[in-house]
Short mmCIF file of C-alpha atoms in Angstrom, two decimals:
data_model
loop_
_atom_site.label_atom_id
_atom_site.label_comp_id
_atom_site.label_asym_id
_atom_site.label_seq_id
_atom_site.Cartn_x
_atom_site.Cartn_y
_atom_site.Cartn_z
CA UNK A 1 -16.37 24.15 -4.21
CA UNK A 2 -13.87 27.05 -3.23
CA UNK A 3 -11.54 27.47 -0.14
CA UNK A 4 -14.03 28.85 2.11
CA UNK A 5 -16.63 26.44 1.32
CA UNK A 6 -13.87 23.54 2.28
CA UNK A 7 -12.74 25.06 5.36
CA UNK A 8 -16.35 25.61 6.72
CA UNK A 9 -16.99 21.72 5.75
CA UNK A 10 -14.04 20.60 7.26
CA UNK A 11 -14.11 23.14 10.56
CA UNK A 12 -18.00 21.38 11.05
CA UNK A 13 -17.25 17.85 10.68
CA UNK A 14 -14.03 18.41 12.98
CA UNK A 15 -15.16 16.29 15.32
CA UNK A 16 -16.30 13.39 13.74
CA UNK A 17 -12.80 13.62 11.80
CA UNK A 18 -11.19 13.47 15.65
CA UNK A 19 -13.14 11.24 16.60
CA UNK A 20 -12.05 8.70 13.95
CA UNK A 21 -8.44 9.82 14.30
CA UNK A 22 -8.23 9.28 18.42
CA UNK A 23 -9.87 5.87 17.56
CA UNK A 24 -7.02 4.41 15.49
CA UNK A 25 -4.64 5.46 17.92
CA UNK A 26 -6.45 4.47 20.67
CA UNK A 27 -6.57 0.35 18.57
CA UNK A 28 -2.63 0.63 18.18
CA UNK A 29 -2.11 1.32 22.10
CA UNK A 30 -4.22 -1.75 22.09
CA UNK A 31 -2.47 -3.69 19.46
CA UNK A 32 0.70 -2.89 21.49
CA UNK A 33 -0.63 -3.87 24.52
CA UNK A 34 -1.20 -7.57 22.78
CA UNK A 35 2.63 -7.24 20.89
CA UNK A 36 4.76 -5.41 22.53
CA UNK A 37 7.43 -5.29 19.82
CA UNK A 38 4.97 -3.04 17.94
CA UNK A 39 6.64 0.63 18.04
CA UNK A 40 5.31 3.65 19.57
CA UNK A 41 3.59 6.33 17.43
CA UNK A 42 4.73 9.37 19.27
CA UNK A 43 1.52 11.61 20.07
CA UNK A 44 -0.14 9.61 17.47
CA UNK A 45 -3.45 11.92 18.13
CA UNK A 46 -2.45 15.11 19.06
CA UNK A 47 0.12 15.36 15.90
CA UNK A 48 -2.78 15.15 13.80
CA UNK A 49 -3.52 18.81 15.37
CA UNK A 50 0.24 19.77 14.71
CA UNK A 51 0.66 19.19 18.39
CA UNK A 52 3.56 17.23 19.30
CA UNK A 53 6.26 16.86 22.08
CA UNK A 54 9.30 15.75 19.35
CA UNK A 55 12.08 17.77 18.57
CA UNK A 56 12.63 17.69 14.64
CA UNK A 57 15.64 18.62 12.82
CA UNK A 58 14.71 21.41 10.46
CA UNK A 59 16.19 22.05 6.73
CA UNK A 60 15.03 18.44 5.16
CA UNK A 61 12.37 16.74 3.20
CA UNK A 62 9.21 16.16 3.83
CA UNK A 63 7.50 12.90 2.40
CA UNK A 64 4.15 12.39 2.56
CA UNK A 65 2.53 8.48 2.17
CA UNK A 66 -1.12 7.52 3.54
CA UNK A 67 -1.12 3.77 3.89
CA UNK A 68 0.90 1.09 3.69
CA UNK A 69 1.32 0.36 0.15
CA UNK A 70 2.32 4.17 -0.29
CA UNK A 71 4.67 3.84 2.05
CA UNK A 72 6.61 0.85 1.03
CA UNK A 73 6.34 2.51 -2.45
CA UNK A 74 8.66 5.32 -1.41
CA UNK A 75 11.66 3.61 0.27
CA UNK A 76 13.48 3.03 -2.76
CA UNK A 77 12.93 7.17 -3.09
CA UNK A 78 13.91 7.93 0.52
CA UNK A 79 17.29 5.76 -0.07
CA UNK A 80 17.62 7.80 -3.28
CA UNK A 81 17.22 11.29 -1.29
CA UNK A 82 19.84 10.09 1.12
CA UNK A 83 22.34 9.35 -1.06
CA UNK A 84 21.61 12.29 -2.90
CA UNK A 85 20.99 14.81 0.13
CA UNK A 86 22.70 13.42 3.20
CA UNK A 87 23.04 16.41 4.96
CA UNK A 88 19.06 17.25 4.99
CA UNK A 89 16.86 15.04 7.10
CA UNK A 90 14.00 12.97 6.20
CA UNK A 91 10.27 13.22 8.02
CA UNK A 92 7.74 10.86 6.75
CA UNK A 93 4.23 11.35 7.44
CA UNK A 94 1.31 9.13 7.22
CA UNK A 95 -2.46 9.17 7.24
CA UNK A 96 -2.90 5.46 8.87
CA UNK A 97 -1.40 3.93 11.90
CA UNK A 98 -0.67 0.71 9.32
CA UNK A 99 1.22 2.86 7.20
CA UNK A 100 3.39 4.48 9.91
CA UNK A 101 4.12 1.39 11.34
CA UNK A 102 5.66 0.52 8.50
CA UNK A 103 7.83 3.48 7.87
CA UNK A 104 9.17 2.65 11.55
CA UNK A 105 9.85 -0.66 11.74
CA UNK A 106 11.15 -0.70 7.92
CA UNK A 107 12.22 1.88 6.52
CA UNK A 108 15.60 1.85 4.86
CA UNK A 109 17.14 5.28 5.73
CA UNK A 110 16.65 7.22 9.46
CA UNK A 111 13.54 9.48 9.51
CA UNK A 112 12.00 11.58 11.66
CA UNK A 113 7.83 10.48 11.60
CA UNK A 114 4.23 11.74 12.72
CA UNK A 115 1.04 11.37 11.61
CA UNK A 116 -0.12 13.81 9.15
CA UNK A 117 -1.61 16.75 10.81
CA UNK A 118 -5.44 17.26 9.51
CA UNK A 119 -5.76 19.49 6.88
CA UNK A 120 -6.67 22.73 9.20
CA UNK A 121 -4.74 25.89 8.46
CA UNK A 122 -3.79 26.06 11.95
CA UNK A 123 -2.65 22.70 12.24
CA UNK A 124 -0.40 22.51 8.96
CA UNK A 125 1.17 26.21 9.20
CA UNK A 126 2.41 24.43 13.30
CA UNK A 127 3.58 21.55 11.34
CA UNK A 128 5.92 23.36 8.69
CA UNK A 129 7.02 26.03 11.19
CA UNK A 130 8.56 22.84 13.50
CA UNK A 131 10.25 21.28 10.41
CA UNK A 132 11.00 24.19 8.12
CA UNK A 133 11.15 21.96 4.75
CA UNK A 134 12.78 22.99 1.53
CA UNK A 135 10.54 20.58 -0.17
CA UNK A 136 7.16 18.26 0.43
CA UNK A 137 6.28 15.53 -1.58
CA UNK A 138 2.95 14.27 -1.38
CA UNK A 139 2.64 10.40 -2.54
CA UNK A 140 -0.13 9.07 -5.14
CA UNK A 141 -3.64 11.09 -4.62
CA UNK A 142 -2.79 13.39 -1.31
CA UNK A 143 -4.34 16.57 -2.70
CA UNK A 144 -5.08 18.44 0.68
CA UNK A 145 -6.00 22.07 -0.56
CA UNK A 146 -5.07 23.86 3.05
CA UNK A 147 -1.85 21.84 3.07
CA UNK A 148 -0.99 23.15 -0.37
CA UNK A 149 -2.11 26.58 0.51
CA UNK A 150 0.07 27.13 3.32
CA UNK A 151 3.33 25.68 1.54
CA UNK A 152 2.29 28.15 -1.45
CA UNK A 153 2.22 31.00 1.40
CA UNK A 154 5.48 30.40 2.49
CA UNK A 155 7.31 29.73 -0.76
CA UNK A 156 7.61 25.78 -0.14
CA UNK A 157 8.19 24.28 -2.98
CA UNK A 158 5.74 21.16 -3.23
CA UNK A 159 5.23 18.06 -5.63
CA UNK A 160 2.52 15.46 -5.92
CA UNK A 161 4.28 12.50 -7.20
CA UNK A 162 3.61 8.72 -8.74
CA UNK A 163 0.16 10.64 -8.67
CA UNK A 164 -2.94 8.41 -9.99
CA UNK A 165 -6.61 8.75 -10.20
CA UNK A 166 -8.75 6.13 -10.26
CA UNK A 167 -11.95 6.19 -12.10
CA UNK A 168 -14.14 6.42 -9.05
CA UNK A 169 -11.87 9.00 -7.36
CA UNK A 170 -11.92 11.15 -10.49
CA UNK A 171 -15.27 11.25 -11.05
CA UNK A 172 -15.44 12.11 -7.18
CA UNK A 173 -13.03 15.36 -7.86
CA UNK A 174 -14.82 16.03 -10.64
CA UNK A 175 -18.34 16.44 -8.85
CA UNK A 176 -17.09 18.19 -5.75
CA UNK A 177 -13.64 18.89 -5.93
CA UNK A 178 -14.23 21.93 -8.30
CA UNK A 179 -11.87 25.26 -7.90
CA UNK A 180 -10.83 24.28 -4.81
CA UNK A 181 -9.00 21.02 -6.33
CA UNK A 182 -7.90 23.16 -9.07
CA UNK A 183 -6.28 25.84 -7.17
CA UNK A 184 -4.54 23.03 -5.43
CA UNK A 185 -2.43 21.39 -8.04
CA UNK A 186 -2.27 24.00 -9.72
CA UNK A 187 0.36 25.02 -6.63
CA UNK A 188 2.13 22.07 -7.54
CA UNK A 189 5.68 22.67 -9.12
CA UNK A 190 5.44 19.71 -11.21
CA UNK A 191 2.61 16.62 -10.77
CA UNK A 192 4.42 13.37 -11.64
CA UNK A 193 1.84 10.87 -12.72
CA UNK A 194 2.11 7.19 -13.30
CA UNK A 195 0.24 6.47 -16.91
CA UNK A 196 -1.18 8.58 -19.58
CA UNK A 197 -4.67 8.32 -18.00
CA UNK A 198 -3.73 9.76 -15.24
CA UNK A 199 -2.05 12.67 -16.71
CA UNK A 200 -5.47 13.36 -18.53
CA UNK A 201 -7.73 13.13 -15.89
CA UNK A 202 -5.48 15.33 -13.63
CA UNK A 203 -5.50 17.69 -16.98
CA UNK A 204 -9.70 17.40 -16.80
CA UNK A 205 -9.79 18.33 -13.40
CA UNK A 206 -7.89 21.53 -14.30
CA UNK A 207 -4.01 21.30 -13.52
CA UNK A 208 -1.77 23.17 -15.95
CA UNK A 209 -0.38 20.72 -18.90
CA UNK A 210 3.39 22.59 -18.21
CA UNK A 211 2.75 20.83 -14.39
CA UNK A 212 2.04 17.22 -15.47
CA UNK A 213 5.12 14.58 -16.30
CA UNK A 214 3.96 11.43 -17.04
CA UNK A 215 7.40 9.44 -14.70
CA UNK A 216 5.73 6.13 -14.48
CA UNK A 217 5.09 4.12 -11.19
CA UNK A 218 7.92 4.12 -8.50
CA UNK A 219 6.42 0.59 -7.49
CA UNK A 220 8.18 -0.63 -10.78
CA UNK A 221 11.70 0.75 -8.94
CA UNK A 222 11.49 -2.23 -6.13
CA UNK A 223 14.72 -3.14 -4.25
CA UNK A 224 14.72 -5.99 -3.58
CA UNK A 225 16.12 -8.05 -0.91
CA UNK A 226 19.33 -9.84 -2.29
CA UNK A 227 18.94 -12.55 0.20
CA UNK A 228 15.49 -12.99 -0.46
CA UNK A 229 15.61 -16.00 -2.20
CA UNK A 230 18.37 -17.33 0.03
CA UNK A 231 15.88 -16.92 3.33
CA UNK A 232 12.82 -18.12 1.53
CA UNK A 233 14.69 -21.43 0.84
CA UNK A 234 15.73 -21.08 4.41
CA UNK A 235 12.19 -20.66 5.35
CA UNK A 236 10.71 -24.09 3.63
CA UNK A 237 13.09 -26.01 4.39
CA UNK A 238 13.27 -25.34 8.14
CA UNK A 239 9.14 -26.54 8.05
CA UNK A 240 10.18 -28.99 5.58
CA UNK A 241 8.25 -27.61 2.84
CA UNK A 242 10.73 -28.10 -0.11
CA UNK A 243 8.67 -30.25 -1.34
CA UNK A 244 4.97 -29.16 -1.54
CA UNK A 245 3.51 -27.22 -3.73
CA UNK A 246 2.95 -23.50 -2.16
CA UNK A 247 0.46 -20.53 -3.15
CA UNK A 248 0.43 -17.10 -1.42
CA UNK A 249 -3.26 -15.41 -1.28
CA UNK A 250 -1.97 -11.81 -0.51
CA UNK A 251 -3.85 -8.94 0.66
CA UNK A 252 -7.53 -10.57 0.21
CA UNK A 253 -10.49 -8.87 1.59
CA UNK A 254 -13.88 -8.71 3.20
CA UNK A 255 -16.80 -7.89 0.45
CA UNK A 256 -17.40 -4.02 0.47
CA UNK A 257 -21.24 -4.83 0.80
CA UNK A 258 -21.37 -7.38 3.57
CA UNK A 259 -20.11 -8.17 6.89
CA UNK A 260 -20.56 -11.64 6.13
CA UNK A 261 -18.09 -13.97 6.11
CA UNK A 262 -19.40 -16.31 3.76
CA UNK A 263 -19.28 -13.34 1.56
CA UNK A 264 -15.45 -12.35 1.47
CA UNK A 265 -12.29 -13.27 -0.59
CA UNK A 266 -11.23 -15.81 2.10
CA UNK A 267 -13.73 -17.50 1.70
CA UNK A 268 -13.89 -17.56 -2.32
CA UNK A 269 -9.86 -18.26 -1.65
CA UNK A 270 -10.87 -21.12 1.10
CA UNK A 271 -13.27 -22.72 -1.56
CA UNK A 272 -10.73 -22.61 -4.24
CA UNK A 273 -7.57 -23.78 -1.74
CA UNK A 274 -10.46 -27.05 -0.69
CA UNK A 275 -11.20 -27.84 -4.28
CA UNK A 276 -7.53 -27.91 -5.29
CA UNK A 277 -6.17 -30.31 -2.65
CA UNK A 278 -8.86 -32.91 -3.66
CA UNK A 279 -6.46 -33.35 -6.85
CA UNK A 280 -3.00 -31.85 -5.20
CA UNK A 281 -3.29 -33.04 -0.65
CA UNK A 282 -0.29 -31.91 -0.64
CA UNK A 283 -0.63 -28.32 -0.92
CA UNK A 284 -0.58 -25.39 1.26
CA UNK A 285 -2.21 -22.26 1.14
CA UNK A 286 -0.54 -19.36 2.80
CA UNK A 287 -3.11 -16.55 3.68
CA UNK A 288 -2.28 -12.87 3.63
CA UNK A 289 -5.69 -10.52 4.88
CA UNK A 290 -4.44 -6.88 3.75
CA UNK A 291 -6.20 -5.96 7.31
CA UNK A 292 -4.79 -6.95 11.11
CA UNK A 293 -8.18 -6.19 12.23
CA UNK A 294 -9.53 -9.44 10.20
CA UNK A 295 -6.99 -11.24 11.01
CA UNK A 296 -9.14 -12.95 14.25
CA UNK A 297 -12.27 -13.69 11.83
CA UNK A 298 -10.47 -14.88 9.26
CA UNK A 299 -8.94 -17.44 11.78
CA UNK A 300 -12.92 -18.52 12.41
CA UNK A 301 -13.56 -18.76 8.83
CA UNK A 302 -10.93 -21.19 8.68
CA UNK A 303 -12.02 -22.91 11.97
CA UNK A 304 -15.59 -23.02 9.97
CA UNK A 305 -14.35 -24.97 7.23
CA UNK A 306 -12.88 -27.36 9.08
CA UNK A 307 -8.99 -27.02 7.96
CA UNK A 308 -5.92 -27.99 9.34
CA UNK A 309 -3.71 -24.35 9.66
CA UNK A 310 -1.39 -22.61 11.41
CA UNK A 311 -0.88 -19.10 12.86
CA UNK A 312 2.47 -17.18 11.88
CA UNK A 313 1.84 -14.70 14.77
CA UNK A 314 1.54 -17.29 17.23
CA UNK A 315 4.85 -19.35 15.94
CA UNK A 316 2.94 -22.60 15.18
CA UNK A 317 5.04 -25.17 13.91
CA UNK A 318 3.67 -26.28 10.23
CA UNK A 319 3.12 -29.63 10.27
CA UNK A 320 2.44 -31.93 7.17
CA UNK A 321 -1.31 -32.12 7.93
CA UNK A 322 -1.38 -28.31 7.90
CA UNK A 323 -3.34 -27.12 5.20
CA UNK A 324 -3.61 -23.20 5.48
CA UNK A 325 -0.82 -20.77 7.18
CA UNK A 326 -2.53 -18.07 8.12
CA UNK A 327 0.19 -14.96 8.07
CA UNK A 328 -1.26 -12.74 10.73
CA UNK A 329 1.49 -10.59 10.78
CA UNK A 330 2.32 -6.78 9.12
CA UNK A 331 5.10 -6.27 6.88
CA UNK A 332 6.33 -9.57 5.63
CA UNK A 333 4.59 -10.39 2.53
CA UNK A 334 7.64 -10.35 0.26
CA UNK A 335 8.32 -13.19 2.13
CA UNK A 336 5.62 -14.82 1.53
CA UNK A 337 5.68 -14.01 -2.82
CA UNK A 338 9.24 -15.07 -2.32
CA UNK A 339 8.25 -19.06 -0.55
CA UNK A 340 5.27 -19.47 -3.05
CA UNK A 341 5.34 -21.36 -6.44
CA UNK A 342 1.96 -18.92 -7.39
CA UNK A 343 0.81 -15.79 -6.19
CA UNK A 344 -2.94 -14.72 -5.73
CA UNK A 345 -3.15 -10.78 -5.46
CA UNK A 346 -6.75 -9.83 -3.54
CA UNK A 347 -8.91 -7.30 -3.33
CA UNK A 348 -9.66 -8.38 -7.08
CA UNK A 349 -12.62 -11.41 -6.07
CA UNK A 350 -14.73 -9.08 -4.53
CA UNK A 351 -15.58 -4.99 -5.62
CA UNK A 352 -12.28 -3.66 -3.75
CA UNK A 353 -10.56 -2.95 -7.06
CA UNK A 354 -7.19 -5.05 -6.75
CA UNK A 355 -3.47 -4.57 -5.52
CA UNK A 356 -0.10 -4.11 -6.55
CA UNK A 357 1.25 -7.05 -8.80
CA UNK A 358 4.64 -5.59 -9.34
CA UNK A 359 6.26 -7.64 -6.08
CA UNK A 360 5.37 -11.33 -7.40
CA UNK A 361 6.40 -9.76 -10.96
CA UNK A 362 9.62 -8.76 -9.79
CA UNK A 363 10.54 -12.23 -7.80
CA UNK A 364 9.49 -13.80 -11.08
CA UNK A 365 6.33 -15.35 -9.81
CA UNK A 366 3.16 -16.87 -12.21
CA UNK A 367 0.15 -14.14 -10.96
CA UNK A 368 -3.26 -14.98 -10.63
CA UNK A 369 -5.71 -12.13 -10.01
CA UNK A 370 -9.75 -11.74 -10.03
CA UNK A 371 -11.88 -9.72 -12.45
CA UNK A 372 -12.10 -6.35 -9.84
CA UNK A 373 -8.75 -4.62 -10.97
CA UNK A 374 -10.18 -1.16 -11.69
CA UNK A 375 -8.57 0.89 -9.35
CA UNK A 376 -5.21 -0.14 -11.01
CA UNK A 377 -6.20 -0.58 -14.66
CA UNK A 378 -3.43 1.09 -16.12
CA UNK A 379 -0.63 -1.34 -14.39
CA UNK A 380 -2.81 -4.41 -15.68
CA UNK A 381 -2.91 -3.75 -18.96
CA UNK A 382 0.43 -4.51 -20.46
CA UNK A 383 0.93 -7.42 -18.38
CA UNK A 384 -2.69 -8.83 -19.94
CA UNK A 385 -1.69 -7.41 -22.74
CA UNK A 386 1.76 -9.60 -22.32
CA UNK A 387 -0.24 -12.96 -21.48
CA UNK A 388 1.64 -12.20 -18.04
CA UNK A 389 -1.53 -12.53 -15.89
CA UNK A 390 -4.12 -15.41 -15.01
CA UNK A 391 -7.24 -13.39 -14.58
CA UNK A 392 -10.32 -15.69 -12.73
CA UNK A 393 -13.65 -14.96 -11.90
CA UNK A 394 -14.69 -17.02 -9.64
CA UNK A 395 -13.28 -20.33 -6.46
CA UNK A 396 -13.61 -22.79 -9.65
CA UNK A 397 -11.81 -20.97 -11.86
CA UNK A 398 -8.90 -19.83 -9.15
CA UNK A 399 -8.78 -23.50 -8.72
CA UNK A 400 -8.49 -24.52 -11.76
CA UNK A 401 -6.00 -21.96 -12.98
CA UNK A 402 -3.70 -23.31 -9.37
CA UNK A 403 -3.88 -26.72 -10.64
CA UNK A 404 -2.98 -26.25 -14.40
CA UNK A 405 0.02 -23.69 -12.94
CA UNK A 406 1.16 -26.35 -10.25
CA UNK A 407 1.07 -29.54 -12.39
CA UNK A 408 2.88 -27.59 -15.51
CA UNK A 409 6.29 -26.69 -14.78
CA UNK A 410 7.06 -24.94 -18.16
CA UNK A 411 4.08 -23.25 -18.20
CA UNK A 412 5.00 -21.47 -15.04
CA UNK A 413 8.06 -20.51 -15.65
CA UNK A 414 6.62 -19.09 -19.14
CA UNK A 415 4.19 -17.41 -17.76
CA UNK A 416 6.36 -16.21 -14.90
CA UNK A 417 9.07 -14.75 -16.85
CA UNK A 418 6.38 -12.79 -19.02
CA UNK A 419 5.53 -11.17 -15.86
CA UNK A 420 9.19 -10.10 -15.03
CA UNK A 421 9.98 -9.08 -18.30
CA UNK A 422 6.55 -6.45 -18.30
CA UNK A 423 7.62 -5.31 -14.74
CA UNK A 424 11.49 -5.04 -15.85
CA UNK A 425 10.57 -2.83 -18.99
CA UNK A 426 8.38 -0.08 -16.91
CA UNK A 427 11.05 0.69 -14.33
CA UNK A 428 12.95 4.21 -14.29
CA UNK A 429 10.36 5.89 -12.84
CA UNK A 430 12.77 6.72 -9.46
CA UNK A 431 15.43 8.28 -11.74
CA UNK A 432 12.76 10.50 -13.61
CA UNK A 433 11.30 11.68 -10.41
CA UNK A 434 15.00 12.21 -8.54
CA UNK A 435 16.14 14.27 -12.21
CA UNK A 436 13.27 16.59 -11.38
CA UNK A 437 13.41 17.31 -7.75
CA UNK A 438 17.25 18.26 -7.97
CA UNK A 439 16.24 21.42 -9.26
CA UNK A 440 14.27 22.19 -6.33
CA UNK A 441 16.64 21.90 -4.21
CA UNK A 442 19.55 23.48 -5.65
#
């Protein structure tokens, strides 16, 4: 595929692309119209056409994150870039409502946000001309060819950084993407990538080797919370749970393939939490869905099944016959690693392709995960290489591996402090990546 070809896709599925866009907006007006304290996305829709009623300070940086696990990634980079460059101002963009909602409500520094404008010449070249940027960084696998072109017409300097490429995205780029893709990074000034497998496939899809530095993940570079352990003890002990034996199921999902319930990771996660308190009553599982829009089935699922649980969103006390918290809430699940004696990480029991394990790692948690880690391979490897992971396959085995964890102290800890040992001796990629944007913006 070349340019043209792109733009003449894009221009004729324009409005199913709007349509999808003024639909997620249109679900956060809702949202806030159920929780107020949710904040505004200022012209949420019509930014995405570079159309917006803000007035932006000019001069700064412009970094680029799509969801929410992109976005958290980067606030240890956008404290960096502040300390660094306090005079130049910081806009974040983001491709999902989630992810913007995170960048408001957390993010560490003062930013000006939108949504990212869709890649349309006209709609980018508005966007640059109301911020002016001496730099854009694009976060992880943001390769948007008319975005790139336009920076490369008006001598913006851009970078794609902690850059990855999944299998099943690379293959994707490799059958379509074509010149067009090419072209693209190749208007890079540098590509930082994560892992050596990265760096090749972004090599066999045709960037220049002089572009690619292989900087490691910036999800390694964490900042934590000092007080985090401080409020987690706060946390159990004002729902008197000092005592019971706790495990976080974070970020589980629905199947890919089905819309059925019995079909999903809560369920697999329901089965495993119902087979483990026949041997340990006492326990509690606290459930994470990575999606707010589940969060109302998931709540019938556990309704289904017949367990005693209580709703974080709707400030239900947790009583001792409580089996299941269900944390239907955005943006607290380091929390929720930091209250639990074991850590589940989803999307890994059903085809999804896992999530980050570098949180629980850090707060020197035992990790469980499933069998469906694909999409991040390269950051499971040398913690199963490390005998740092539990990987299951199945409710029985999740079960099994909760009970051995729980009723072994030592072997916990061991197996906890492998994990923050792996995640300890892969950070430094925020330095790297900070050494090679200062030339940029001498």
């Amino acid at each position: 595929m070349n340019l043209f070809s792109y733009r003449l896709l894009t221009f004729i599925t324009m409005p199913l692309i709007a349509y999808s866009g003024w639909k997620r907006c249109r679900k956060h007006k809702k949202q806030q119209q159920h929780n107020p304290e949710l904040p505004d996305i200022p012209d949420c829709f019509r930014s995405r056409f570079g159309v917006n009623r803000q007035k932006y300070q000019t001069g700064g940086i412009w970094i680029h994150a799509v969801s929410v696990g992109e976005t958290r990634s980067v606030f240890p980079l956008l404290t960096a870039l502040k300390e660094n460059y306090p005079n130049l101002p910081l806009t974040v963009t983001n491709g999902s409502t989630q992810g913007a909602l995170q960048a408001l409500q957390f993010s560490p520094v003062e930013i000006q946000h939108q949504m990212l404008p869709y890649d349309y010449s006209f709609a980018v070249k508005r966007f640059l001309k109301q911020i002016k940027p001496k730099l854009v960084i694009m976060v992880e696998t943001e390769i948007w060819p008319n975005l790139y072109q336009a920076c490369q017409e008006h001598n913006i300097p851009i970078i794609l950084i902690n850059a990855r490429l999944k299998e099943s995205s690379f293959k994707a780029y490799q059958k379509w993407g074509g010149k067009v893709i090419t072209n693209a990074l190749n208007q890079t000034q540098f590509i930082g990538v994560q892992f050596s497998a990265d760096a090749e496939h972004f090599k066999a899809l045709g960037a220049q080797q002089s572009k690619i530095k292989t900087l490691g993940n910036l999800k390694f570079d964490l900042t934590l919370d000092k007080h985090s352990t401080e409020n987690a003890n706060h946390w159990k002990a004002e729902h008197n749970l000092t005592t019971r034996p706790i495990w976080v199921a974070a970020s589980t999902h629905a199947h890919p393939n089905s819309n059925e319930l019995s079909q999903s990771e809560e369920h697999i996660v329901i089965e495993a939490h119902k087979r483990l308190l026949k041997s340990e009553p006492n326990a509690l599982l606290i459930l994470v869905p990575r999606h707010a829009d589940r969060f109302e089935e998931v709540a019938k699922l556990l309704d289904d099944n017949q367990l005693h649980w209580a709703s974080r969103s709707k400030q239900q006390p947790i009583t001792t016959s409580t089996q299941v918290y269900l944390a239907d809430t955005v943006g607290e699940l380091m929390l929720w690693f930091a209250v639990s004696d074991v850590a589940f990480i989803g999307g890994s029991l059903v085809p999804f392709g896992g999530h980050n394990i570098l949180e629980p790692a850090a707060l020197n948690k035992p990790i469980i995960s499933g069998e469906h880690f694909a999409n991040l391979k390269a950051l499971f490897e040398p913690f199963i290489d490390a005998d740092a992971i539990r990987i299951v396959k199945d409710s029985n085995a999740l079960a099994d591996s909760l009970y051995q964890i729980i009723q072994n102290p030592q072997q916990a800890q061991e197996l906890a402090t492998k994990a923050h040992n792996c995640f300890t001796q892969q950070t430094g990629a925020l330095q790297r990546t900070i050494e090679y944007i200062k030339p940029l913006l001498k």
